[in-house]
Short mmCIF file of C-alpha atoms in Angstrom, two decimals:
data_model
loop_
_atom_site.label_atom_id
_atom_site.label_comp_id
_atom_site.label_asym_id
_atom_site.label_seq_id
_atom_site.Cartn_x
_atom_site.Cartn_y
_atom_site.Cartn_z
CA UNK A 10 13.82 25.61 -8.23
CA UNK A 11 14.97 24.93 -4.69
CA UNK A 12 14.20 27.50 -1.96
CA UNK A 13 16.71 30.13 -1.18
CA UNK A 14 18.92 29.39 1.78
CA UNK A 15 21.16 26.62 3.04
CA UNK A 16 20.64 23.96 0.21
CA UNK A 17 23.12 21.23 -0.77
CA UNK A 18 22.94 21.13 -4.64
CA UNK A 19 23.92 17.62 -5.81
CA UNK A 20 25.31 19.04 -9.11
CA UNK A 21 27.94 20.82 -7.09
CA UNK A 22 29.34 17.70 -5.61
CA UNK A 23 31.38 14.82 -7.07
CA UNK A 24 28.61 12.30 -6.57
CA UNK A 25 25.09 12.12 -5.05
CA UNK A 26 26.58 10.22 -2.12
CA UNK A 27 29.06 12.99 -1.41
CA UNK A 28 26.18 15.40 -1.32
CA UNK A 29 24.38 13.26 1.16
CA UNK A 30 27.58 13.01 3.19
CA UNK A 31 27.72 16.80 3.34
CA UNK A 32 24.51 17.14 5.35
CA UNK A 33 25.35 19.24 8.45
CA UNK A 34 24.51 18.13 11.97
CA UNK A 35 21.36 20.32 12.09
CA UNK A 36 20.21 18.82 8.79
CA UNK A 37 19.03 20.67 5.68
CA UNK A 38 17.85 20.25 2.08
CA UNK A 39 19.55 18.11 -0.51
CA UNK A 40 18.42 19.15 -3.96
CA UNK A 41 18.73 17.06 -7.12
CA UNK A 42 18.48 19.49 -10.11
CA UNK A 43 16.97 18.14 -13.44
CA UNK A 44 19.04 15.40 -14.88
CA UNK A 45 19.69 11.68 -14.70
CA UNK A 46 21.88 10.34 -11.92
CA UNK A 47 23.10 6.74 -12.38
CA UNK A 48 23.44 5.11 -9.00
CA UNK A 49 25.86 2.12 -8.99
CA UNK A 50 25.53 1.36 -5.29
CA UNK A 51 23.02 2.22 -2.64
CA UNK A 52 22.73 5.88 -1.55
CA UNK A 53 22.87 5.91 2.22
CA UNK A 54 21.79 8.67 4.59
CA UNK A 55 22.28 7.92 8.31
CA UNK A 56 20.58 10.48 10.51
CA UNK A 57 20.91 11.60 14.12
CA UNK A 58 18.66 13.30 16.69
CA UNK A 59 17.58 16.80 15.54
CA UNK A 60 18.97 16.25 12.05
CA UNK A 61 15.97 17.08 9.89
CA UNK A 62 16.32 16.49 6.15
CA UNK A 63 14.50 17.16 2.88
CA UNK A 64 15.57 15.29 -0.25
CA UNK A 65 13.90 16.96 -3.16
CA UNK A 66 14.02 17.12 -6.97
CA UNK A 67 12.18 18.68 -9.80
CA UNK A 68 9.65 15.96 -10.22
CA UNK A 69 9.81 13.94 -13.46
CA UNK A 70 12.96 15.70 -14.61
CA UNK A 71 15.12 14.67 -11.58
CA UNK A 72 15.82 11.01 -12.21
CA UNK A 73 17.70 8.61 -9.91
CA UNK A 74 18.40 5.41 -11.74
CA UNK A 75 19.51 2.28 -9.98
CA UNK A 76 22.05 0.53 -12.26
CA UNK A 77 22.93 -2.12 -9.67
CA UNK A 78 21.84 -5.61 -10.61
CA UNK A 79 22.63 -7.45 -7.38
CA UNK A 80 19.30 -6.73 -5.60
CA UNK A 81 20.57 -3.67 -3.69
CA UNK A 82 18.19 -0.78 -2.97
CA UNK A 83 18.49 2.66 -4.57
CA UNK A 84 18.12 4.80 -1.44
CA UNK A 85 18.51 3.76 2.17
CA UNK A 86 17.61 6.36 4.85
CA UNK A 87 18.18 5.42 8.52
CA UNK A 88 16.54 7.45 11.24
CA UNK A 89 17.44 7.42 14.94
CA UNK A 90 18.07 3.72 15.63
CA UNK A 91 15.85 2.18 18.28
CA UNK A 92 13.98 5.35 19.12
CA UNK A 93 10.11 5.67 18.90
CA UNK A 94 9.95 9.37 19.33
CA UNK A 95 13.12 11.10 18.13
CA UNK A 96 13.30 14.75 17.23
CA UNK A 97 13.60 13.91 13.54
CA UNK A 98 11.75 14.85 10.42
CA UNK A 99 12.30 13.30 6.98
CA UNK A 100 10.90 14.49 3.62
CA UNK A 101 11.54 12.87 0.21
CA UNK A 102 9.68 14.58 -2.59
CA UNK A 103 9.48 15.31 -6.27
CA UNK A 104 11.96 12.63 -7.38
CA UNK A 105 11.77 9.97 -10.13
CA UNK A 106 13.33 6.67 -9.00
CA UNK A 107 13.98 4.09 -11.74
CA UNK A 108 15.16 0.54 -11.25
CA UNK A 109 15.62 -2.69 -13.13
CA UNK A 110 14.30 -6.11 -12.58
CA UNK A 111 17.55 -7.23 -10.97
CA UNK A 112 17.75 -4.19 -8.60
CA UNK A 113 16.12 -4.05 -5.13
CA UNK A 114 13.74 -1.69 -3.48
CA UNK A 115 13.69 1.96 -4.43
CA UNK A 116 13.49 3.48 -0.91
CA UNK A 117 14.18 1.65 2.32
CA UNK A 118 13.43 3.86 5.32
CA UNK A 119 14.53 2.40 8.72
CA UNK A 120 13.13 3.94 11.93
CA UNK A 121 11.18 6.53 10.09
CA UNK A 122 9.60 9.24 12.26
CA UNK A 123 7.50 12.21 11.07
CA UNK A 124 8.39 11.14 7.55
CA UNK A 125 6.77 12.24 4.33
CA UNK A 126 7.29 10.64 0.94
CA UNK A 127 5.51 12.93 -1.58
CA UNK A 128 4.87 13.08 -5.36
CA UNK A 129 7.62 10.60 -6.20
CA UNK A 130 7.55 8.34 -9.34
CA UNK A 131 8.77 4.70 -9.01
CA UNK A 132 9.36 2.60 -12.05
CA UNK A 133 10.64 -0.91 -12.83
CA UNK A 134 12.17 -1.83 -9.47
CA UNK A 135 12.84 -5.51 -8.82
CA UNK A 136 11.88 -5.01 -5.26
CA UNK A 137 9.40 -2.59 -3.47
CA UNK A 138 8.79 0.99 -4.27
CA UNK A 139 9.03 1.79 -0.49
CA UNK A 140 9.90 -0.36 2.56
CA UNK A 141 9.34 1.05 6.04
CA UNK A 142 10.99 -0.95 8.90
CA UNK A 143 11.78 -2.18 11.62
CA UNK A 144 9.57 0.30 13.43
CA UNK A 145 8.51 3.89 13.27
CA UNK A 146 5.60 6.33 13.52
CA UNK A 147 3.82 9.20 11.80
CA UNK A 148 4.57 8.34 8.21
CA UNK A 149 2.78 9.55 5.08
CA UNK A 150 3.15 8.38 1.53
CA UNK A 151 1.00 10.48 -0.77
CA UNK A 152 0.43 11.22 -4.41
CA UNK A 153 3.09 8.81 -5.58
CA UNK A 154 3.00 6.68 -8.75
CA UNK A 155 4.54 3.15 -8.72
CA UNK A 156 4.51 1.27 -12.01
CA UNK A 157 5.99 -2.10 -12.96
CA UNK A 158 7.57 -2.60 -9.47
CA UNK A 159 7.71 -6.09 -8.19
CA UNK A 160 5.98 -4.87 -5.05
CA UNK A 161 4.51 -1.54 -3.94
CA UNK A 162 4.55 -0.29 -0.41
CA UNK A 163 5.56 -2.48 2.66
CA UNK A 164 5.29 -1.50 6.29
CA UNK A 165 6.71 -3.38 9.25
CA UNK A 166 5.83 -2.29 12.80
CA UNK A 167 4.76 1.22 11.75
CA UNK A 168 2.15 3.13 13.61
CA UNK A 169 0.11 6.01 12.31
CA UNK A 170 0.86 5.45 8.60
CA UNK A 171 -1.14 7.08 5.84
CA UNK A 172 -1.18 5.97 2.22
CA UNK A 173 -3.12 8.61 0.36
CA UNK A 174 -3.67 9.40 -3.32
CA UNK A 175 -1.11 6.89 -4.67
CA UNK A 176 -1.40 4.98 -7.88
CA UNK A 177 0.09 1.59 -8.60
CA UNK A 178 0.00 -0.40 -11.83
CA UNK A 179 1.63 -3.22 -13.74
CA UNK A 180 2.99 -2.84 -17.27
CA UNK A 181 2.05 -4.80 -20.38
CA UNK A 182 4.90 -7.15 -20.98
CA UNK A 183 6.53 -6.14 -17.65
CA UNK A 184 7.45 -8.25 -14.61
CA UNK A 185 5.03 -10.42 -12.65
CA UNK A 186 4.06 -8.58 -9.57
CA UNK A 187 3.33 -9.60 -6.00
CA UNK A 188 1.14 -7.54 -3.68
CA UNK A 189 0.95 -3.78 -3.96
CA UNK A 190 0.47 -2.94 -0.27
CA UNK A 191 1.63 -5.07 2.68
CA UNK A 192 1.10 -4.40 6.42
CA UNK A 193 2.70 -6.78 8.89
CA UNK A 194 1.44 -8.00 12.22
CA UNK A 195 2.73 -5.05 14.34
CA UNK A 196 1.37 -2.16 12.27
CA UNK A 197 -1.34 -0.14 13.98
CA UNK A 198 -3.70 2.69 13.03
CA UNK A 199 -2.93 2.73 9.28
CA UNK A 200 -5.10 4.56 6.83
CA UNK A 201 -5.18 3.38 3.25
CA UNK A 202 -7.37 6.04 1.64
CA UNK A 203 -8.11 7.54 -1.84
CA UNK A 204 -5.62 5.37 -3.68
CA UNK A 205 -5.96 3.71 -7.16
CA UNK A 206 -4.39 0.27 -7.11
CA UNK A 207 -4.57 -1.30 -10.59
CA UNK A 208 -3.84 -4.39 -12.59
CA UNK A 209 -1.51 -6.30 -10.39
CA UNK A 210 -0.98 -10.06 -10.59
CA UNK A 211 -1.67 -11.07 -6.95
CA UNK A 212 -3.28 -9.32 -4.05
CA UNK A 213 -3.79 -5.52 -4.00
CA UNK A 214 -3.56 -5.34 -0.13
CA UNK A 215 -2.28 -7.95 2.36
CA UNK A 216 -3.10 -7.47 6.03
CA UNK A 217 -0.81 -10.04 7.67
CA UNK A 218 -2.42 -10.69 11.10
CA UNK A 219 -2.52 -7.03 11.84
CA UNK A 220 -5.10 -4.70 13.44
CA UNK A 221 -6.93 -1.41 13.64
CA UNK A 222 -6.76 0.04 10.16
CA UNK A 223 -9.09 1.89 7.81
CA UNK A 224 -9.22 1.04 4.12
CA UNK A 225 -11.52 3.48 2.45
CA UNK A 226 -12.44 5.28 -0.80
CA UNK A 227 -9.94 3.31 -2.90
CA UNK A 228 -10.27 2.09 -6.45
CA UNK A 229 -8.94 -1.51 -6.52
CA UNK A 230 -9.08 -3.27 -9.87
CA UNK A 231 -7.54 -6.06 -11.82
CA UNK A 232 -5.98 -8.22 -9.02
CA UNK A 233 -6.64 -11.82 -8.15
CA UNK A 234 -7.85 -10.62 -4.71
CA UNK A 235 -8.63 -7.10 -3.70
CA UNK A 236 -8.00 -7.24 0.11
CA UNK A 237 -6.54 -10.37 1.74
CA UNK A 238 -6.46 -10.47 5.53
CA UNK A 239 -4.63 -13.49 6.90
CA UNK A 240 -3.93 -14.65 10.40
CA UNK A 241 -5.39 -13.24 13.66
CA UNK A 242 -6.45 -9.85 12.31
CA UNK A 243 -9.01 -7.62 14.03
CA UNK A 244 -10.76 -4.29 14.20
CA UNK A 245 -10.71 -3.16 10.61
CA UNK A 246 -12.89 -0.82 8.62
CA UNK A 247 -13.13 -1.58 4.85
CA UNK A 248 -15.53 1.14 3.47
CA UNK A 249 -16.65 2.85 0.38
CA UNK A 250 -14.10 1.08 -1.86
CA UNK A 251 -14.67 0.10 -5.55
CA UNK A 252 -13.21 -3.43 -5.86
CA UNK A 253 -13.15 -5.25 -9.21
CA UNK A 254 -11.55 -8.70 -8.87
CA UNK A 255 -12.42 -12.38 -8.67
CA UNK A 256 -12.26 -12.18 -4.84
CA UNK A 257 -13.00 -8.73 -3.33
CA UNK A 258 -12.36 -9.42 0.38
CA UNK A 259 -10.78 -12.57 1.66
CA UNK A 260 -10.60 -13.10 5.43
CA UNK A 261 -8.39 -16.08 6.15
CA UNK A 262 -7.82 -17.07 9.70
CA UNK A 263 -9.06 -15.92 13.13
CA UNK A 264 -10.33 -12.50 12.07
CA UNK A 265 -12.56 -10.52 14.45
CA UNK A 266 -14.56 -7.32 14.27
CA UNK A 267 -14.38 -6.19 10.68
CA UNK A 268 -16.75 -3.55 9.31
CA UNK A 269 -17.21 -4.16 5.62
CA UNK A 270 -19.59 -1.46 4.53
CA UNK A 271 -20.80 0.54 1.59
CA UNK A 272 -18.38 -0.98 -0.91
CA UNK A 273 -19.04 -1.68 -4.56
CA UNK A 274 -17.78 -5.23 -5.56
CA UNK A 275 -17.71 -6.00 -9.27
CA UNK A 276 -16.94 -9.24 -11.27
CA UNK A 277 -16.34 -11.25 -8.12
CA UNK A 278 -16.86 -14.57 -9.93
CA UNK A 279 -14.97 -16.59 -7.31
CA UNK A 280 -16.46 -14.84 -4.20
CA UNK A 281 -17.29 -11.34 -3.19
CA UNK A 282 -16.49 -11.92 0.42
CA UNK A 283 -14.79 -15.22 1.42
CA UNK A 284 -14.16 -16.19 5.01
CA UNK A 285 -11.94 -19.26 5.69
CA UNK A 286 -10.55 -21.06 8.72
CA UNK A 287 -12.25 -18.59 11.07
CA UNK A 288 -12.11 -21.02 14.08
CA UNK A 289 -15.32 -19.53 15.42
CA UNK A 290 -14.07 -15.89 15.29
CA UNK A 291 -16.23 -13.31 13.54
CA UNK A 292 -18.40 -10.44 14.88
CA UNK A 293 -18.22 -8.79 11.41
CA UNK A 294 -20.75 -6.23 10.17
CA UNK A 295 -21.21 -6.63 6.37
CA UNK A 296 -23.75 -3.89 5.46
CA UNK A 297 -24.71 -1.65 2.63
CA UNK A 298 -22.52 -3.20 -0.05
CA UNK A 299 -23.49 -3.42 -3.73
CA UNK A 300 -22.29 -6.64 -5.19
CA UNK A 301 -22.67 -6.83 -9.02
CA UNK A 302 -21.99 -8.97 -11.96
CA UNK A 303 -22.15 -5.92 -14.16
CA UNK A 304 -21.08 -6.84 -17.70
CA UNK A 305 -18.32 -9.18 -16.63
CA UNK A 306 -17.98 -12.87 -15.73
CA UNK A 307 -20.24 -13.25 -12.81
CA UNK A 308 -20.84 -12.93 -9.11
CA UNK A 309 -20.78 -15.22 -6.15
CA UNK A 310 -21.93 -13.78 -2.84
CA UNK A 311 -20.75 -13.96 0.78
CA UNK A 312 -19.45 -17.10 2.39
CA UNK A 313 -19.32 -16.81 6.22
CA UNK A 314 -17.95 -20.37 6.60
CA UNK A 315 -17.26 -21.28 10.27
CA UNK A 316 -17.26 -17.65 11.58
CA UNK A 317 -19.89 -16.68 14.21
CA UNK A 318 -21.97 -13.77 15.20
CA UNK A 319 -21.92 -11.67 12.03
CA UNK A 320 -24.45 -9.21 10.81
CA UNK A 321 -25.23 -9.23 7.03
CA UNK A 322 -27.78 -6.69 6.15
CA UNK A 323 -28.77 -4.03 3.61
CA UNK A 324 -26.65 -5.50 0.84
CA UNK A 325 -27.68 -5.61 -2.81
CA UNK A 326 -26.76 -8.73 -4.90
CA UNK A 327 -27.15 -8.14 -8.67
CA UNK A 328 -26.46 -10.85 -11.20
CA UNK A 329 -25.85 -13.49 -8.53
CA UNK A 330 -24.89 -17.09 -9.19
CA UNK A 331 -25.83 -19.32 -6.18
CA UNK A 332 -26.96 -18.29 -2.75
CA UNK A 333 -26.31 -14.71 -1.60
CA UNK A 334 -25.09 -15.82 1.80
CA UNK A 335 -23.81 -19.17 3.02
CA UNK A 336 -22.77 -20.09 6.53
CA UNK A 337 -21.75 -23.22 8.45
CA UNK A 338 -23.87 -22.30 11.51
CA UNK A 339 -26.94 -20.23 12.51
CA UNK A 340 -25.29 -17.69 14.83
CA UNK A 341 -25.58 -14.79 12.35
CA UNK A 342 -28.10 -12.08 11.80
CA UNK A 343 -28.90 -12.03 8.07
CA UNK A 344 -31.67 -9.67 7.09
CA UNK A 345 -32.85 -6.91 4.76
CA UNK A 346 -30.70 -7.88 1.76
CA UNK A 347 -31.93 -7.56 -1.76
CA UNK A 348 -31.30 -10.04 -4.62
CA UNK A 349 -32.01 -8.16 -7.76
CA UNK A 350 -33.11 -9.51 -11.18
CA UNK A 351 -30.33 -9.85 -13.69
CA UNK A 352 -32.49 -9.03 -16.73
CA UNK A 353 -31.23 -5.50 -17.26
CA UNK A 354 -27.52 -6.39 -17.06
CA UNK A 355 -27.72 -9.40 -19.31
CA UNK A 356 -29.49 -7.61 -22.10
#
């Protein structure tokens, strides 16, 4: 049930869009009672300074279904255009958003500020579950479930973004998916923590020349690549993740200053950590990781390629095929690693 007070009940309006249009200047709550709402064209909410809003439903029983088949999004929320620090708060919670393979993104939030997307269920969208653009700050997406969406969560020029406790997954017989998380060049101080990203068809996470993020305590399984950093990325912490994929971490381009520590990397039969086209960049600390064949296809170790000045220490290689660490130069500190017998895991 919605809280008592000034609440706009969608069921009391002629359409969901007319309910959104009824939001007063000071803002308020727009409540979707249990039921299925077919959305033939994008729901749009254009906000102003001091117009705080909460869009809320009753969880799995409040269903917004995008029936458009022209690639249009289901919900488009626009904050204060051009402003970095508006007096604006946006909450979207407890809604089920269903698409089709010819529809677009589920939620597009432009200029998000102090924005929370919480406990929403995304299913079957031909685009992303959530797109954040062209800039914004202080955004959290937490405890959401995205299944059989073409893409998961995309952020463009977003600072102080947290992705926490979300689950993503493909569907047997569903559409072929691209990446589940994408951060563009201008994102800063993003935390991707405590998520379960599962069984996609490409990369779990793409870091596109971006900087200063923490990726920690996630379960990442069933992708072609777990974490793919490309371009001139820097200052990343990749820590305490479970990554089960042919390539766990791929640094492609002039990447600098990565901490890759205390991760478990399983079934990395192409490469556990692959560095390519570094151009002499590096300065990575690769420490305390457990890299295992386990009961799967195999394990190849760490390829530093043409990077420079990396520390590789305290790692355990179990069930390794080939050398644990390879490099194109001798500028690295490689010490204290353990290459373990495979007898117990091959039995």
